[in-house]
mmCIF file of C-alpha atoms and ligand atoms in Angstrom:
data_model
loop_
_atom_site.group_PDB
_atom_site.id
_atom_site.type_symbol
_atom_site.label_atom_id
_atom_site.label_comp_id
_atom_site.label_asym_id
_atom_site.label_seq_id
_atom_site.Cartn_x
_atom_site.Cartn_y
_atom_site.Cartn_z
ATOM 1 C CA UNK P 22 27.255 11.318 3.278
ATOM 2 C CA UNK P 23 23.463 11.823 2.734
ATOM 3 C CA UNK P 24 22.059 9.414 0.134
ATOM 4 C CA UNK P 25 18.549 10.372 0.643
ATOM 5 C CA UNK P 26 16.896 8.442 -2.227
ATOM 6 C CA UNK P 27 12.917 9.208 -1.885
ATOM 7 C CA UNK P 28 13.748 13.412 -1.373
ATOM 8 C CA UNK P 29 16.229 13.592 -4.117
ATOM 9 C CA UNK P 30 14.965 11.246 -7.231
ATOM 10 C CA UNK P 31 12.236 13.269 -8.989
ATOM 11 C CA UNK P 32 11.230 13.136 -12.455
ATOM 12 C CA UNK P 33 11.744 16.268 -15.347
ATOM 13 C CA UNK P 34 9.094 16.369 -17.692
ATOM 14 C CA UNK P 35 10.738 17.570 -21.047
ATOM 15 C CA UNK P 36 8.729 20.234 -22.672
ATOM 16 C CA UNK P 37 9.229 20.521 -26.223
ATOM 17 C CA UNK P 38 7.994 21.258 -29.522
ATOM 18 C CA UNK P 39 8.644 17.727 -31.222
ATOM 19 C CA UNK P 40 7.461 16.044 -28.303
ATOM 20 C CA UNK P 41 4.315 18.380 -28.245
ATOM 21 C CA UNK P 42 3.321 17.479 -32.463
ATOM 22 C CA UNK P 43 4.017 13.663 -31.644
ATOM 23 C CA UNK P 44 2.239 13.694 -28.786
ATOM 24 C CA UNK P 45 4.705 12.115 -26.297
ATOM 25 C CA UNK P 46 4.957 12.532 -22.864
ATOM 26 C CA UNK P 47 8.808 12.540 -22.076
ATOM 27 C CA UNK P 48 10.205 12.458 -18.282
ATOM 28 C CA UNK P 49 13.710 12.159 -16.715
ATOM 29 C CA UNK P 50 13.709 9.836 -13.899
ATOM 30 C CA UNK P 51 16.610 12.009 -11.951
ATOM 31 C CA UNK P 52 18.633 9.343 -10.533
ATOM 32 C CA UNK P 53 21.753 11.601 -11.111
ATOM 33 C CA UNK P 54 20.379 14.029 -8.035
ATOM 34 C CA UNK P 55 21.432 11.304 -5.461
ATOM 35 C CA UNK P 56 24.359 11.952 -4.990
ATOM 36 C CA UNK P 57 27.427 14.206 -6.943
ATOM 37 C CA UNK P 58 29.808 10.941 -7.414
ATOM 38 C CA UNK P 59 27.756 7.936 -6.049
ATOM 39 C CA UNK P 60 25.173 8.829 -8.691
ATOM 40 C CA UNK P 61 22.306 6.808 -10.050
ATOM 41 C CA UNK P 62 21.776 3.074 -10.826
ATOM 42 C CA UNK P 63 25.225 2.758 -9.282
ATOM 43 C CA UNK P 64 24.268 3.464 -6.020
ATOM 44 C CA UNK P 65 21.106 0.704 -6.513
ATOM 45 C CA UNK P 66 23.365 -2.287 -7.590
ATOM 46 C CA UNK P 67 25.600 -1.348 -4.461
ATOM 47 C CA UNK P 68 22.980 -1.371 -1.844
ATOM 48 C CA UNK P 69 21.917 -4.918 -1.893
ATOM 49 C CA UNK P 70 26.000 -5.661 -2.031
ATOM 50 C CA UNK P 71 26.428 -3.742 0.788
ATOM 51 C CA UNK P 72 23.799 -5.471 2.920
ATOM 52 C CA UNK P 73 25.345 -8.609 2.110
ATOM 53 C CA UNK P 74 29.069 -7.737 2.969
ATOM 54 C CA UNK P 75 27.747 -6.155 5.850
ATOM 55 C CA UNK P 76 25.394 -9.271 6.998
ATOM 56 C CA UNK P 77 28.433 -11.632 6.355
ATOM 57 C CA UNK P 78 31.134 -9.693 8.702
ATOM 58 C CA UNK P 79 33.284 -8.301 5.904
ATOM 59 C CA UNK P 80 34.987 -5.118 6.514
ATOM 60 C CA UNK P 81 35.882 -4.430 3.146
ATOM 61 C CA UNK P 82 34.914 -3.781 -0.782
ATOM 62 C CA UNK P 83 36.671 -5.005 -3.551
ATOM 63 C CA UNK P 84 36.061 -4.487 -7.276
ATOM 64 C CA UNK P 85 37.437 -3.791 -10.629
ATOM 65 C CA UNK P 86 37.143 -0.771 -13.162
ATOM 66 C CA UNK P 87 38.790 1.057 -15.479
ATOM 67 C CA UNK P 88 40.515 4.544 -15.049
ATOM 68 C CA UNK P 89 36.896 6.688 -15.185
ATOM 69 C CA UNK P 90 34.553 4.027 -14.145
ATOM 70 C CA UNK P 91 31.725 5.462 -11.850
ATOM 71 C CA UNK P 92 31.377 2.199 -10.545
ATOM 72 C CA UNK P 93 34.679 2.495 -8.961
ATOM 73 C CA UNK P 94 34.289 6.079 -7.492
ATOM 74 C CA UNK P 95 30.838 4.887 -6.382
ATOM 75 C CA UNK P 96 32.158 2.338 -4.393
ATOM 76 C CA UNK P 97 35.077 3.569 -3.019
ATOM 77 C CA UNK P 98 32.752 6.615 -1.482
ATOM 78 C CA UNK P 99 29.999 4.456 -0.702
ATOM 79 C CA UNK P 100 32.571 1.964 1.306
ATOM 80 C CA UNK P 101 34.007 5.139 3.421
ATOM 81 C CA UNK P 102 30.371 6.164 4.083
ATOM 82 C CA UNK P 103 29.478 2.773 5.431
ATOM 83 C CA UNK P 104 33.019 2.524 7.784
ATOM 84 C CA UNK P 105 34.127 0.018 4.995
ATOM 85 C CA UNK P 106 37.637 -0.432 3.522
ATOM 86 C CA UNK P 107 37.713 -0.731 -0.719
ATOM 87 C CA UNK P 108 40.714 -1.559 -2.683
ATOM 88 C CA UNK P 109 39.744 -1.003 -6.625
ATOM 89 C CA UNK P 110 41.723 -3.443 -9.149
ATOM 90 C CA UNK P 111 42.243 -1.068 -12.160
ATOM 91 C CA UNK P 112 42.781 -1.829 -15.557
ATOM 92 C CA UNK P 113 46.400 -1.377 -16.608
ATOM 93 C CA UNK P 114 49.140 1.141 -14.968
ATOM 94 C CA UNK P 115 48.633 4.395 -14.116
ATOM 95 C CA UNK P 116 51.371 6.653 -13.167
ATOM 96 C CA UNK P 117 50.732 8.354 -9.434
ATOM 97 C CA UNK P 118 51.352 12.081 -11.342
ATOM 98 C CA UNK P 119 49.110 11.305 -14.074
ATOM 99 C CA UNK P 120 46.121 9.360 -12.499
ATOM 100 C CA UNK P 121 42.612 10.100 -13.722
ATOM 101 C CA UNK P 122 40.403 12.512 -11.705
ATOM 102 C CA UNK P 123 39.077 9.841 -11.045
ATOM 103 C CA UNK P 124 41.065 7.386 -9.517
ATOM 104 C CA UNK P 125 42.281 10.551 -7.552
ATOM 105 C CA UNK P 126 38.887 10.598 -6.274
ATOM 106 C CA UNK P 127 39.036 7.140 -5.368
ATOM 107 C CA UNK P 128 42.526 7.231 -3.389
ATOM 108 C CA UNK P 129 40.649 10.617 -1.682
ATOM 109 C CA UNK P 130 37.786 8.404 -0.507
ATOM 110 C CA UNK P 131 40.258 6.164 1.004
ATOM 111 C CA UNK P 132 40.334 2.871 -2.167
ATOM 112 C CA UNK P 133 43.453 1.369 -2.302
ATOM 113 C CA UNK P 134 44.354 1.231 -5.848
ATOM 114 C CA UNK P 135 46.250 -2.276 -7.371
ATOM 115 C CA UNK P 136 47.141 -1.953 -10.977
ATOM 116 C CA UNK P 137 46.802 -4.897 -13.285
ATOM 117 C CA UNK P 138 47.874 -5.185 -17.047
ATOM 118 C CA UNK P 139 45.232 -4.973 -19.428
ATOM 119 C CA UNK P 140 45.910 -9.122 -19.706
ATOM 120 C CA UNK P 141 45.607 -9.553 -16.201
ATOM 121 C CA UNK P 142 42.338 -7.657 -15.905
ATOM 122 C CA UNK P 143 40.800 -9.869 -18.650
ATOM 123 C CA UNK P 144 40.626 -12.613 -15.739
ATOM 124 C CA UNK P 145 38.478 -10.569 -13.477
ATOM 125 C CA UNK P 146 35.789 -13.354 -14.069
ATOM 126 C CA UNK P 147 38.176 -16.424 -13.066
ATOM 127 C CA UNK P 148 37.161 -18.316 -10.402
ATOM 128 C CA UNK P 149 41.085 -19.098 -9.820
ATOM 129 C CA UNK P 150 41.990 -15.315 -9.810
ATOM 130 C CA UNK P 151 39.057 -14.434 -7.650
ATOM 131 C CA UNK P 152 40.018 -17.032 -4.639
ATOM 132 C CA UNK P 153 43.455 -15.621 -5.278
ATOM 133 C CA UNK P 154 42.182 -12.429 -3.977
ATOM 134 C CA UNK P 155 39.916 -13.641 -1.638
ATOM 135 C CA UNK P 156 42.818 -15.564 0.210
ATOM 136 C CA UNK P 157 45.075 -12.187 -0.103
ATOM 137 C CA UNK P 158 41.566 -10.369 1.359
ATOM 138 C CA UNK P 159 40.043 -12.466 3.457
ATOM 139 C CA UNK P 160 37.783 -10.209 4.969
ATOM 140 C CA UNK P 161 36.537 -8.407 1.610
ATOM 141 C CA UNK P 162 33.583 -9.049 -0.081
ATOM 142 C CA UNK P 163 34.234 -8.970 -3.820
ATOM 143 C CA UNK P 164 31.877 -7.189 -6.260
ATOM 144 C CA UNK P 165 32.568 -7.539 -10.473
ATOM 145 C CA UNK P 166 33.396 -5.092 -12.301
ATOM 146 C CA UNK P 167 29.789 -2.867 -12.415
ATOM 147 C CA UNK P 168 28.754 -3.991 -9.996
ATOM 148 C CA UNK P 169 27.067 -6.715 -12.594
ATOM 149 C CA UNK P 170 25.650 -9.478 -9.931
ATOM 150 C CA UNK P 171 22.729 -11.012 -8.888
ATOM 151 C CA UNK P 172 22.575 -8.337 -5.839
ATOM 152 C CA UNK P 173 23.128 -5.738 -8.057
ATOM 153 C CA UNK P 174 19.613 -6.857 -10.172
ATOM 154 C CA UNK P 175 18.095 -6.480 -7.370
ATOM 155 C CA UNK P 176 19.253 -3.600 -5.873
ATOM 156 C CA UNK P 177 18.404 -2.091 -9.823
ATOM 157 C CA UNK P 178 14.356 -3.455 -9.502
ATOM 158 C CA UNK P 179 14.244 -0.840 -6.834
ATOM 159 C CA UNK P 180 14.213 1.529 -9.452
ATOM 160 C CA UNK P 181 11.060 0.581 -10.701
ATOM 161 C CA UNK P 182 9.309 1.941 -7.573
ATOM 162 C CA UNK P 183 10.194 5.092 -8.582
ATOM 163 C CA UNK P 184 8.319 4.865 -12.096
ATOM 164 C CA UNK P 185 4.884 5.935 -12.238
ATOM 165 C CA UNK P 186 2.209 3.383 -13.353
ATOM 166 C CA UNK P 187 1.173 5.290 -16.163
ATOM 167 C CA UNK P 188 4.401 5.010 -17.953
ATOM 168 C CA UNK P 189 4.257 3.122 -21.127
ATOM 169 C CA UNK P 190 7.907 2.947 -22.137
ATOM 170 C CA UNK P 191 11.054 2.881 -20.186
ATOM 171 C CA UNK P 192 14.345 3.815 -21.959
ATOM 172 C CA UNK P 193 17.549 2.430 -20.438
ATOM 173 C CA UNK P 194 20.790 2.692 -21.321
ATOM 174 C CA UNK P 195 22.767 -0.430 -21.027
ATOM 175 C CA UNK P 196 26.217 -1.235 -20.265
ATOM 176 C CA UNK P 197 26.529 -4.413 -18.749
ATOM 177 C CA UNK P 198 23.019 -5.011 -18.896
ATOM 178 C CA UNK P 199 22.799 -5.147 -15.154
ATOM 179 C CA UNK P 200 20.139 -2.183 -14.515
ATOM 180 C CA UNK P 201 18.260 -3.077 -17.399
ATOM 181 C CA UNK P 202 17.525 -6.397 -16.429
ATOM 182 C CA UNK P 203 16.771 -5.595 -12.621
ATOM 183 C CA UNK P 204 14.257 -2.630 -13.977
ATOM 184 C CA UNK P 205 12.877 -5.081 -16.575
ATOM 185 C CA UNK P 206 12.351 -7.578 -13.425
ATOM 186 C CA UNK P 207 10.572 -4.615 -11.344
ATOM 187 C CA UNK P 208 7.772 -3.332 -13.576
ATOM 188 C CA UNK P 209 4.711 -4.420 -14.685
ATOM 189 C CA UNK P 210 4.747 -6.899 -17.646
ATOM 190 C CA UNK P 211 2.634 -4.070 -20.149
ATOM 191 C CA UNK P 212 5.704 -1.659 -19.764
ATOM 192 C CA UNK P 213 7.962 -2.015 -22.659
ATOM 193 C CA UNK P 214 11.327 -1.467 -21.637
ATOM 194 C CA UNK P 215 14.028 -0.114 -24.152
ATOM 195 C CA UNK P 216 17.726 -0.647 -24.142
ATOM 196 C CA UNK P 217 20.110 1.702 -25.659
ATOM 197 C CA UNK P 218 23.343 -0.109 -25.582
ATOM 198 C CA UNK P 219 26.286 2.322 -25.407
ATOM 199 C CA UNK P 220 29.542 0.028 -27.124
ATOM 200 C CA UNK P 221 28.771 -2.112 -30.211
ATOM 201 C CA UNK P 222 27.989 -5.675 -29.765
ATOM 202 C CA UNK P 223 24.449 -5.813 -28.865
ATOM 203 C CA UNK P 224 23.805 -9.253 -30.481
ATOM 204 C CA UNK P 225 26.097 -10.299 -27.261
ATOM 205 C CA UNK P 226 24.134 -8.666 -24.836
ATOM 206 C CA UNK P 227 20.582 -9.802 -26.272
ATOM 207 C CA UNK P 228 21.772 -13.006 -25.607
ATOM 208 C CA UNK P 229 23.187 -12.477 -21.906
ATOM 209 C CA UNK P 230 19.780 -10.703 -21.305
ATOM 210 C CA UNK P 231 18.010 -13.437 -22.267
ATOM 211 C CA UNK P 232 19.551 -15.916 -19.853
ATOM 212 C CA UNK P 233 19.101 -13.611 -16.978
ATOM 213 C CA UNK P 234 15.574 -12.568 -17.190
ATOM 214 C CA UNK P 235 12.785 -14.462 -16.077
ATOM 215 C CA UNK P 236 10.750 -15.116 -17.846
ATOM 216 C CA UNK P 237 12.906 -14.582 -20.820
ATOM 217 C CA UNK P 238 10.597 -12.869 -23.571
ATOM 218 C CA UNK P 239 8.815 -10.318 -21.961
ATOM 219 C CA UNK P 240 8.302 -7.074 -23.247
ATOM 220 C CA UNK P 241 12.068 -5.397 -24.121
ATOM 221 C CA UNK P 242 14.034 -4.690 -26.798
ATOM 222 C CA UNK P 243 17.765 -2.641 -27.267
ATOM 223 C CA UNK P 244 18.117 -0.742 -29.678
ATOM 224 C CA UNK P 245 21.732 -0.676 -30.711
ATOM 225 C CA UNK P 246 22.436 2.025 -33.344
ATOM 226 C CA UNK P 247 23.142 4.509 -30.532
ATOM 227 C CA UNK P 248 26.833 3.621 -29.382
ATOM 228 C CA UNK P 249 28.939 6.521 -31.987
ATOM 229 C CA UNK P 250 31.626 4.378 -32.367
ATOM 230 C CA UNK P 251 31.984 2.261 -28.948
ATOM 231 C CA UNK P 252 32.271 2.685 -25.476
ATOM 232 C CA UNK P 253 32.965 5.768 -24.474
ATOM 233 C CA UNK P 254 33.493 7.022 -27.935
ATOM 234 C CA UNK P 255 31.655 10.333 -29.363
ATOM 235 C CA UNK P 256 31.450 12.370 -32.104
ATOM 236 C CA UNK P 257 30.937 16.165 -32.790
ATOM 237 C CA UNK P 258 27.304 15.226 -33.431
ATOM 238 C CA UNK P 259 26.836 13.861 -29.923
ATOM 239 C CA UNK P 260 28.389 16.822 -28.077
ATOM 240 C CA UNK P 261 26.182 19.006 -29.858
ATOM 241 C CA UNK P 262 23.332 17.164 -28.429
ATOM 242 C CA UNK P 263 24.826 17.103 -25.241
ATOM 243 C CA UNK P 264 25.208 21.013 -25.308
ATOM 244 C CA UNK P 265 21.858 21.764 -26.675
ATOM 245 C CA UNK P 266 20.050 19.590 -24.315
ATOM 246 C CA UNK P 267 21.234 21.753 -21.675
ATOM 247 C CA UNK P 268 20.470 25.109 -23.257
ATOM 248 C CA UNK P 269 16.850 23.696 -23.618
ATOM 249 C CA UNK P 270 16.269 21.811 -20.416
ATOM 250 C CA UNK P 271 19.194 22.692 -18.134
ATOM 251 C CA UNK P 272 19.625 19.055 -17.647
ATOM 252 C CA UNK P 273 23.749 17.495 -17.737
ATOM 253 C CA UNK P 274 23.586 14.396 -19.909
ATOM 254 C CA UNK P 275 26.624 12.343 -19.264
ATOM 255 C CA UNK P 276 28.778 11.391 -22.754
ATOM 256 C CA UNK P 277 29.431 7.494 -22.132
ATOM 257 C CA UNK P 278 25.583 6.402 -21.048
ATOM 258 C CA UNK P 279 22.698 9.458 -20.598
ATOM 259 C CA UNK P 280 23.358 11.070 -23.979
ATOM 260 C CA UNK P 281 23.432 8.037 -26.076
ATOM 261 C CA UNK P 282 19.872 7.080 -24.842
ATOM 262 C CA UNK P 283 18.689 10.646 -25.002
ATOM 263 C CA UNK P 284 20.099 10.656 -28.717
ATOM 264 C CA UNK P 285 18.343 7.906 -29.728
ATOM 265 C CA UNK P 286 14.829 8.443 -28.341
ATOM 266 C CA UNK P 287 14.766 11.465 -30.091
ATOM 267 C CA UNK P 288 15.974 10.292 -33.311
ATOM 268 C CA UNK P 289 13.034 6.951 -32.741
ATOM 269 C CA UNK P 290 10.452 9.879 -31.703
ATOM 270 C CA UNK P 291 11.514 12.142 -34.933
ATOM 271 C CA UNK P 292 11.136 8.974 -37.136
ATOM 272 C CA UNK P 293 7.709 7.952 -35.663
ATOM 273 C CA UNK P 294 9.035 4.496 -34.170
ATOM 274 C CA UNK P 295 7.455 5.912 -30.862
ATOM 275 C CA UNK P 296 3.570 5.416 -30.914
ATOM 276 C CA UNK P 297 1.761 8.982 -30.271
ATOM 277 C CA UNK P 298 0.544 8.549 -26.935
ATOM 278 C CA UNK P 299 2.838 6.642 -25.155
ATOM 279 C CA UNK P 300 4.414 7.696 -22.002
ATOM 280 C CA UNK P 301 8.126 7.458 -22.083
ATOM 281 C CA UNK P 302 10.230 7.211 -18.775
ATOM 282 C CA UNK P 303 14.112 7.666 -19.647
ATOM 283 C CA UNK P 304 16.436 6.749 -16.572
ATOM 284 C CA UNK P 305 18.963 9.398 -15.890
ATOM 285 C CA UNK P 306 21.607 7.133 -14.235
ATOM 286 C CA UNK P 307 24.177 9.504 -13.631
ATOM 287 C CA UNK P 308 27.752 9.165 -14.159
ATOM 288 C CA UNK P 309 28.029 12.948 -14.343
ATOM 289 C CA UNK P 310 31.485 12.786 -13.273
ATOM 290 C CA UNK P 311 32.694 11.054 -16.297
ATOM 291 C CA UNK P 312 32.596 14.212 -17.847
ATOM 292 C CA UNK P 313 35.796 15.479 -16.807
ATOM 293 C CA UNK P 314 37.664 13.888 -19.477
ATOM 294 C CA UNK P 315 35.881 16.037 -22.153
ATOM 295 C CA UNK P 316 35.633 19.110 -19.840
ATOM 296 C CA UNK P 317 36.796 21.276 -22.514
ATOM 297 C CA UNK P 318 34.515 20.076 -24.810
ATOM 298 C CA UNK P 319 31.169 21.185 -22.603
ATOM 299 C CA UNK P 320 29.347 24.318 -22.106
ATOM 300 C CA UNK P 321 28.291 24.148 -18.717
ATOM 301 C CA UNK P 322 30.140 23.607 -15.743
ATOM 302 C CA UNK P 323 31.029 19.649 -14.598
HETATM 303 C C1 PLP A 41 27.231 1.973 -15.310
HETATM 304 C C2 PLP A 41 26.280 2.905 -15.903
HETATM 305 C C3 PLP A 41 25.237 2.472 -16.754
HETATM 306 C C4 PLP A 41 25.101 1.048 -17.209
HETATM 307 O O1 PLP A 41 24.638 0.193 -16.224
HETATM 308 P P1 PLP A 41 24.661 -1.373 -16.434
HETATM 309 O O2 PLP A 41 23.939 -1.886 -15.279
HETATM 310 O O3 PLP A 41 26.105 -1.802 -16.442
HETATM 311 O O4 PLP A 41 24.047 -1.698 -17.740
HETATM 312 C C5 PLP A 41 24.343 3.415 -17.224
HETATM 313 N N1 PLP A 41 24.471 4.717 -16.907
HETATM 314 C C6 PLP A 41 25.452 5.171 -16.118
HETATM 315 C C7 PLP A 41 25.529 6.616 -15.855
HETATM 316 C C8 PLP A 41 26.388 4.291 -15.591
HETATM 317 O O5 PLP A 41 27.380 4.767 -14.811
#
């Protein structure tokens, strides 16, 4: 597996009449051309995991997600590449003839899949239930669910290299918070950086920000109107954007993250909440395969 970062992440400039009157420059930063399933800020919060597990002697990856997290696929492929075992603890049963593509993707990359109920999965945080694994995997090196670490921070600032200095804004969108705050910690203090949350509860995650970043108040906001109903909720309204986005730009916009963002600059841009001038860097983080579970729904190929 090629993951080629510095030939593959280049940025799409968005040409467009609204962005033309406003006068705002708007550009992609492509981190969904990495790599088809290990795609964008995923594969940044692994790296600096990897090293680690690596440095330490473990042989193996161990993490949690739910039945279409790309954090999962991401590290079961990213495990195989690097002659590492994974075993994925997933949230609540799945039947072996009616698994998600993809956890099929995951037991194809070689992840051993344990299935815990939905109360069980709840204690993925417990030190207890951690060491429990640990002692039943000694030799794995165990990653939280999103890969939402210290390492993983890290591993996001990297992104920030990849931003030219000349940007102004950078939009984000923010699950666990994670790659938000590691960009946040990479740039420049004058870059604003803006959050698009994508499940309600932003209140929560203003606070969790807050205790990670240092220092605390520097230049970022989320904007948390943007998450249509939840996480990985959507509405007809959103695959319409998703659609026409790629009739204009031939660009795939993923449902759960890319599009909420995407939405929501333009409707901050239309409603003049975007100062004429500015620069704006969005992050395309991927996740592209998530879009198999609303295949039907799309009008380009996933
Ligand atoms: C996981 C993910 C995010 C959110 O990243 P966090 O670091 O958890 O905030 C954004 N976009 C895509 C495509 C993702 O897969």
């Amino acid at each position: 597996m090629a993951i080629d970062l510095q030939e593959k992440i280049t940025v799409s400039y968005l040409e467009e009449e609204i962005l033309f009157q406003k006068n705002i420059r708007l550009g992609l930063l492509r981190l969904d051309r990495i790599h088809p399933v290990v795609s964008g800020n995923k594969w940044f919060k692994l790296k600096e995991n990897i090293r680690i597990a690596i440095r330490t002697g473990k042989r193996h990856l161990l993490t949690f997600g739910g039945s279409h997290s790309n954090h999962l696929i991401a590290t079961a492929a990213t495990a195989r590449a690097y002659g590492l075992g994974s075993t994925g603890l997933i949230r609540g049963f799945h039947a072996r003839e009616n698994l998600s593509p993809t956890l099929k993707d995951c037991l194809d990359e070689g992840m051993e899949l344990i299935y815990l109920s939905r109360e069980e999965y709840k204690q993925k945080q417990n030190v207890e239930f951690l060491a429990r694994y640990q002692q039943q995997f000694p030799e794995s090196y165990i990653i939280p669910e999103g890969g939402n670490n210290d390492s993983g921070r890290i591993g996001a600032a990297a992104i920030a290299q990849f931003i030219s200095d000349s940007a102004s804004i950078v939009a984000v969108p923010v699950g666990t918070g994670t790659t938000f705050s590691g960009i946040r910690n990479g740039l420049a203090p004058h870059v604003t950086v803006s959050g698009f949350p994508v499940m309600k509860g932003g209140t929560y995650l203003q606070e969790e920000i807050n205790k990670i970043l240092h220092p605390p108040a520097v230049n970022w906001l989320l904007n948390s109107d943007y998450h249509f109903g939840g996480f990985a909720r959507y509405t007809p309204e959103l695959i319409d954007f998703i659609n026409r986005f790629y009739a204009r730009h031939s660009i795939k916009l993923d449902f759960v993250y890319t599009a909420k963002m995407m939405y929501g600059l333009y409707d901050l841009i239309q409603k003049d909440k975007m100062l004429a001038g500015s620069h704006i860097i969005a992050i395309h983080t991927g996740g592209l395969q998530g879009n198999r579970s609303i295949r039907h729904l799309l009008e380009f190929e996933i």
